[in-house]
Amino acid sequence: MTTVGEFMTTRLVTMDGNDTLIAAAQEMRDSAIGDVVVTDGDSVVGIVTDRDITVRGVAENMDPGSTRLNQITSRDVVTVSQYDDAVAAADLMRTYAVRRLPVIDDGRLVGLVSMGDLAVEREPQSVLADISAEDPNN
């Protein structure tokens, strides 16, 4: 059994819900990532992706300089443990139609597992695995 902890991403970027969309977009650009985990203190309250900024923010004519992450955050966060089976994590992604799962240990955020991480681990010959394994091109 392969566990989530064996391949999860531990280089995480977290932001406060009061940070702006611009701040999140700049952080994503600078860190070459597509999401930030939104926290309130030590608690995970949601995730914001680059797509959320585009679809929920900019496309809705929200001002990226004054709109706060907590206004567009996906709040119903499905989480896993680092000890959970990789197949179970994939099943959760499928069931809840999400591409990323925060990894929580004793109530603390310790990692993030993405659909790309699962593809690299479970289906290394797939197109998604090839794309996910490459360095970002942005």
PDB file of C-alpha atoms in Angstrom:
ATOM      1  CA  MET A   1       0.000   0.000   0.000  1.00  0.00           C
ATOM      2  CA  THR A   2       1.330   3.404  -0.980  1.00  0.00           C
ATOM      3  CA  THR A   3       0.405   6.116   1.487  1.00  0.00           C
ATOM      4  CA  VAL A   4      -0.292   9.783   0.744  1.00  0.00           C
ATOM      5  CA  GLY A   5       2.682  10.783   2.895  1.00  0.00           C
ATOM      6  CA  GLU A   6       5.080   9.035   0.520  1.00  0.00           C
ATOM      7  CA  PHE A   7       4.444  11.492  -2.315  1.00  0.00           C
ATOM      8  CA  MET A   8       2.527  14.494  -0.987  1.00  0.00           C
ATOM      9  CA  THR A   9       3.887  17.979  -1.544  1.00  0.00           C
ATOM     10  CA  THR A  10       5.251  19.521   1.642  1.00  0.00           C
ATOM     11  CA  ARG A  11       6.301  22.839   0.117  1.00  0.00           C
ATOM     12  CA  LEU A  12       3.049  24.622   0.914  1.00  0.00           C
ATOM     13  CA  VAL A  13       1.910  28.170   0.483  1.00  0.00           C
ATOM     14  CA  THR A  14      -0.726  29.334   2.917  1.00  0.00           C
ATOM     15  CA  MET A  15      -2.454  32.698   3.007  1.00  0.00           C
ATOM     16  CA  ASP A  16      -4.935  34.422   5.248  1.00  0.00           C
ATOM     17  CA  GLY A  17      -8.503  34.852   4.023  1.00  0.00           C
ATOM     18  CA  ASN A  18      -8.093  38.628   4.264  1.00  0.00           C
ATOM     19  CA  ASP A  19      -5.305  38.674   1.670  1.00  0.00           C
ATOM     20  CA  THR A  20      -6.273  40.020  -1.751  1.00  0.00           C
ATOM     21  CA  LEU A  21      -6.659  38.184  -5.022  1.00  0.00           C
ATOM     22  CA  ILE A  22      -3.680  40.114  -6.377  1.00  0.00           C
ATOM     23  CA  ALA A  23      -1.508  38.973  -3.474  1.00  0.00           C
ATOM     24  CA  ALA A  24      -2.551  35.352  -4.080  1.00  0.00           C
ATOM     25  CA  ALA A  25      -1.981  35.576  -7.836  1.00  0.00           C
ATOM     26  CA  GLN A  26       1.468  37.084  -7.289  1.00  0.00           C
ATOM     27  CA  GLU A  27       2.341  34.376  -4.769  1.00  0.00           C
ATOM     28  CA  MET A  28       1.214  31.683  -7.194  1.00  0.00           C
ATOM     29  CA  ARG A  29       3.310  33.235  -9.955  1.00  0.00           C
ATOM     30  CA  ASP A  30       6.385  33.643  -7.764  1.00  0.00           C
ATOM     31  CA  SER A  31       6.115  30.123  -6.339  1.00  0.00           C
ATOM     32  CA  ALA A  32       5.125  28.506  -9.665  1.00  0.00           C
ATOM     33  CA  ILE A  33       2.026  26.907  -8.146  1.00  0.00           C
ATOM     34  CA  GLY A  34      -1.668  26.874  -8.966  1.00  0.00           C
ATOM     35  CA  ASP A  35      -3.227  27.131  -5.513  1.00  0.00           C
ATOM     36  CA  VAL A  36      -2.883  28.521  -2.017  1.00  0.00           C
ATOM     37  CA  VAL A  37      -4.315  26.984   1.125  1.00  0.00           C
ATOM     38  CA  VAL A  38      -6.390  29.539   2.995  1.00  0.00           C
ATOM     39  CA  THR A  39      -5.914  29.407   6.748  1.00  0.00           C
ATOM     40  CA  ASP A  40      -7.250  31.096   9.845  1.00  0.00           C
ATOM     41  CA  GLY A  41      -4.434  30.730  12.346  1.00  0.00           C
ATOM     42  CA  ASP A  42      -3.515  27.049  12.246  1.00  0.00           C
ATOM     43  CA  SER A  43      -6.860  25.944  10.797  1.00  0.00           C
ATOM     44  CA  VAL A  44      -7.402  25.216   7.118  1.00  0.00           C
ATOM     45  CA  VAL A  45     -10.525  27.041   5.983  1.00  0.00           C
ATOM     46  CA  GLY A  46     -10.275  26.514   2.240  1.00  0.00           C
ATOM     47  CA  ILE A  47      -8.346  26.517  -0.987  1.00  0.00           C
ATOM     48  CA  VAL A  48      -8.097  29.128  -3.729  1.00  0.00           C
ATOM     49  CA  THR A  49      -6.811  28.120  -7.142  1.00  0.00           C
ATOM     50  CA  ASP A  50      -5.693  30.192 -10.095  1.00  0.00           C
ATOM     51  CA  ARG A  51      -8.940  29.153 -11.759  1.00  0.00           C
ATOM     52  CA  ASP A  52     -10.967  30.407  -8.770  1.00  0.00           C
ATOM     53  CA  ILE A  53      -9.330  33.816  -9.107  1.00  0.00           C
ATOM     54  CA  THR A  54     -10.256  33.901 -12.787  1.00  0.00           C
ATOM     55  CA  VAL A  55     -13.762  32.427 -12.665  1.00  0.00           C
ATOM     56  CA  ARG A  56     -15.057  33.523  -9.256  1.00  0.00           C
ATOM     57  CA  GLY A  57     -13.207  36.805  -9.061  1.00  0.00           C
ATOM     58  CA  VAL A  58     -12.174  38.482 -12.297  1.00  0.00           C
ATOM     59  CA  ALA A  59     -14.989  37.048 -14.455  1.00  0.00           C
ATOM     60  CA  GLU A  60     -17.495  38.277 -11.856  1.00  0.00           C
ATOM     61  CA  ASN A  61     -15.993  41.760 -12.183  1.00  0.00           C
ATOM     62  CA  MET A  62     -14.546  41.763  -8.658  1.00  0.00           C
ATOM     63  CA  ASP A  63     -11.641  44.138  -8.097  1.00  0.00           C
ATOM     64  CA  PRO A  64      -8.571  41.911  -7.566  1.00  0.00           C
ATOM     65  CA  GLY A  65      -6.932  44.631  -5.485  1.00  0.00           C
ATOM     66  CA  SER A  66      -9.721  44.848  -2.929  1.00  0.00           C
ATOM     67  CA  THR A  67     -11.431  41.442  -3.139  1.00  0.00           C
ATOM     68  CA  ARG A  68     -10.372  39.146  -0.311  1.00  0.00           C
ATOM     69  CA  LEU A  69      -9.622  35.458  -0.648  1.00  0.00           C
ATOM     70  CA  ASN A  70     -12.384  34.605   1.810  1.00  0.00           C
ATOM     71  CA  GLN A  71     -14.875  35.961  -0.769  1.00  0.00           C
ATOM     72  CA  ILE A  72     -13.962  33.273  -3.341  1.00  0.00           C
ATOM     73  CA  THR A  73     -12.514  30.453  -1.229  1.00  0.00           C
ATOM     74  CA  SER A  74     -13.748  26.894  -1.739  1.00  0.00           C
ATOM     75  CA  ARG A  75     -14.686  26.122   1.851  1.00  0.00           C
ATOM     76  CA  ASP A  76     -15.938  22.543   1.870  1.00  0.00           C
ATOM     77  CA  VAL A  77     -12.433  21.166   2.074  1.00  0.00           C
ATOM     78  CA  VAL A  78     -11.997  17.418   1.870  1.00  0.00           C
ATOM     79  CA  THR A  79      -8.815  16.348   3.653  1.00  0.00           C
ATOM     80  CA  VAL A  80      -6.732  13.217   4.042  1.00  0.00           C
ATOM     81  CA  SER A  81      -4.127  11.929   6.450  1.00  0.00           C
ATOM     82  CA  GLN A  82      -0.558  11.247   5.404  1.00  0.00           C
ATOM     83  CA  TYR A  83      -1.222   7.637   6.408  1.00  0.00           C
ATOM     84  CA  ASP A  84      -4.202   7.222   4.062  1.00  0.00           C
ATOM     85  CA  ASP A  85      -3.898   4.940   1.071  1.00  0.00           C
ATOM     86  CA  ALA A  86      -3.205   6.666  -2.265  1.00  0.00           C
ATOM     87  CA  VAL A  87      -6.109   4.820  -3.877  1.00  0.00           C
ATOM     88  CA  ALA A  88      -8.463   6.118  -1.185  1.00  0.00           C
ATOM     89  CA  ALA A  89      -7.212   9.664  -1.863  1.00  0.00           C
ATOM     90  CA  ALA A  90      -7.901   9.210  -5.580  1.00  0.00           C
ATOM     91  CA  ASP A  91     -11.386   7.927  -4.761  1.00  0.00           C
ATOM     92  CA  LEU A  92     -12.056  11.015  -2.629  1.00  0.00           C
ATOM     93  CA  MET A  93     -10.971  13.282  -5.483  1.00  0.00           C
ATOM     94  CA  ARG A  94     -13.300  11.442  -7.831  1.00  0.00           C
ATOM     95  CA  THR A  95     -16.229  11.442  -5.386  1.00  0.00           C
ATOM     96  CA  TYR A  96     -15.959  15.143  -4.523  1.00  0.00           C
ATOM     97  CA  ALA A  97     -14.701  16.307  -7.951  1.00  0.00           C
ATOM     98  CA  VAL A  98     -11.631  18.027  -6.505  1.00  0.00           C
ATOM     99  CA  ARG A  99      -8.076  18.142  -7.808  1.00  0.00           C
ATOM    100  CA  ARG A 100      -6.284  18.816  -4.516  1.00  0.00           C
ATOM    101  CA  LEU A 101      -6.541  17.475  -0.975  1.00  0.00           C
ATOM    102  CA  PRO A 102      -4.896  19.105   2.041  1.00  0.00           C
ATOM    103  CA  VAL A 103      -3.085  16.570   4.200  1.00  0.00           C
ATOM    104  CA  ILE A 104      -3.842  17.035   7.892  1.00  0.00           C
ATOM    105  CA  ASP A 105      -2.049  15.460  10.859  1.00  0.00           C
ATOM    106  CA  ASP A 106      -3.341  16.113  14.392  1.00  0.00           C
ATOM    107  CA  GLY A 107      -5.318  19.095  13.086  1.00  0.00           C
ATOM    108  CA  ARG A 108      -2.263  20.663  11.403  1.00  0.00           C
ATOM    109  CA  LEU A 109      -1.627  21.118   7.702  1.00  0.00           C
ATOM    110  CA  VAL A 110       1.397  18.986   6.768  1.00  0.00           C
ATOM    111  CA  GLY A 111       1.065  18.639   3.011  1.00  0.00           C
ATOM    112  CA  LEU A 112      -1.027  18.721  -0.106  1.00  0.00           C
ATOM    113  CA  VAL A 113      -1.721  15.980  -2.601  1.00  0.00           C
ATOM    114  CA  SER A 114      -2.871  16.807  -6.108  1.00  0.00           C
ATOM    115  CA  MET A 115      -4.276  14.843  -8.978  1.00  0.00           C
ATOM    116  CA  GLY A 116      -0.914  15.338 -10.697  1.00  0.00           C
ATOM    117  CA  ASP A 117       0.930  13.895  -7.683  1.00  0.00           C
ATOM    118  CA  LEU A 118      -1.323  10.841  -7.828  1.00  0.00           C
ATOM    119  CA  ALA A 119      -0.765  10.460 -11.559  1.00  0.00           C
ATOM    120  CA  VAL A 120       3.017  10.571 -11.145  1.00  0.00           C
ATOM    121  CA  GLU A 121       2.810   7.990  -8.351  1.00  0.00           C
ATOM    122  CA  ARG A 122       0.121   5.646  -9.708  1.00  0.00           C
ATOM    123  CA  GLU A 123       0.319   6.072 -13.509  1.00  0.00           C
ATOM    124  CA  PRO A 124       3.834   7.325 -14.334  1.00  0.00           C
ATOM    125  CA  GLN A 125       3.385   6.690 -18.072  1.00  0.00           C
ATOM    126  CA  SER A 126       0.234   8.827 -18.352  1.00  0.00           C
ATOM    127  CA  VAL A 127       0.122  12.194 -20.079  1.00  0.00           C
ATOM    128  CA  LEU A 128      -0.952  13.856 -16.810  1.00  0.00           C
ATOM    129  CA  ALA A 129       2.061  12.357 -15.034  1.00  0.00           C
ATOM    130  CA  ASP A 130       4.377  13.619 -17.786  1.00  0.00           C
ATOM    131  CA  ILE A 131       2.952  17.131 -17.540  1.00  0.00           C
ATOM    132  CA  SER A 132       2.929  17.118 -13.733  1.00  0.00           C
ATOM    133  CA  ALA A 133       6.532  15.934 -13.499  1.00  0.00           C
ATOM    134  CA  GLU A 134       7.846  18.749 -15.731  1.00  0.00           C
ATOM    135  CA  ASP A 135       9.096  22.072 -14.417  1.00  0.00           C
ATOM    136  CA  PRO A 136       6.489  24.849 -14.629  1.00  0.00           C
ATOM    137  CA  ASN A 137       6.552  26.820 -17.869  1.00  0.00           C
ATOM    138  CA  ASN A 138       5.215  30.095 -16.526  1.00  0.00           C
TER     139      ASN A 138
END
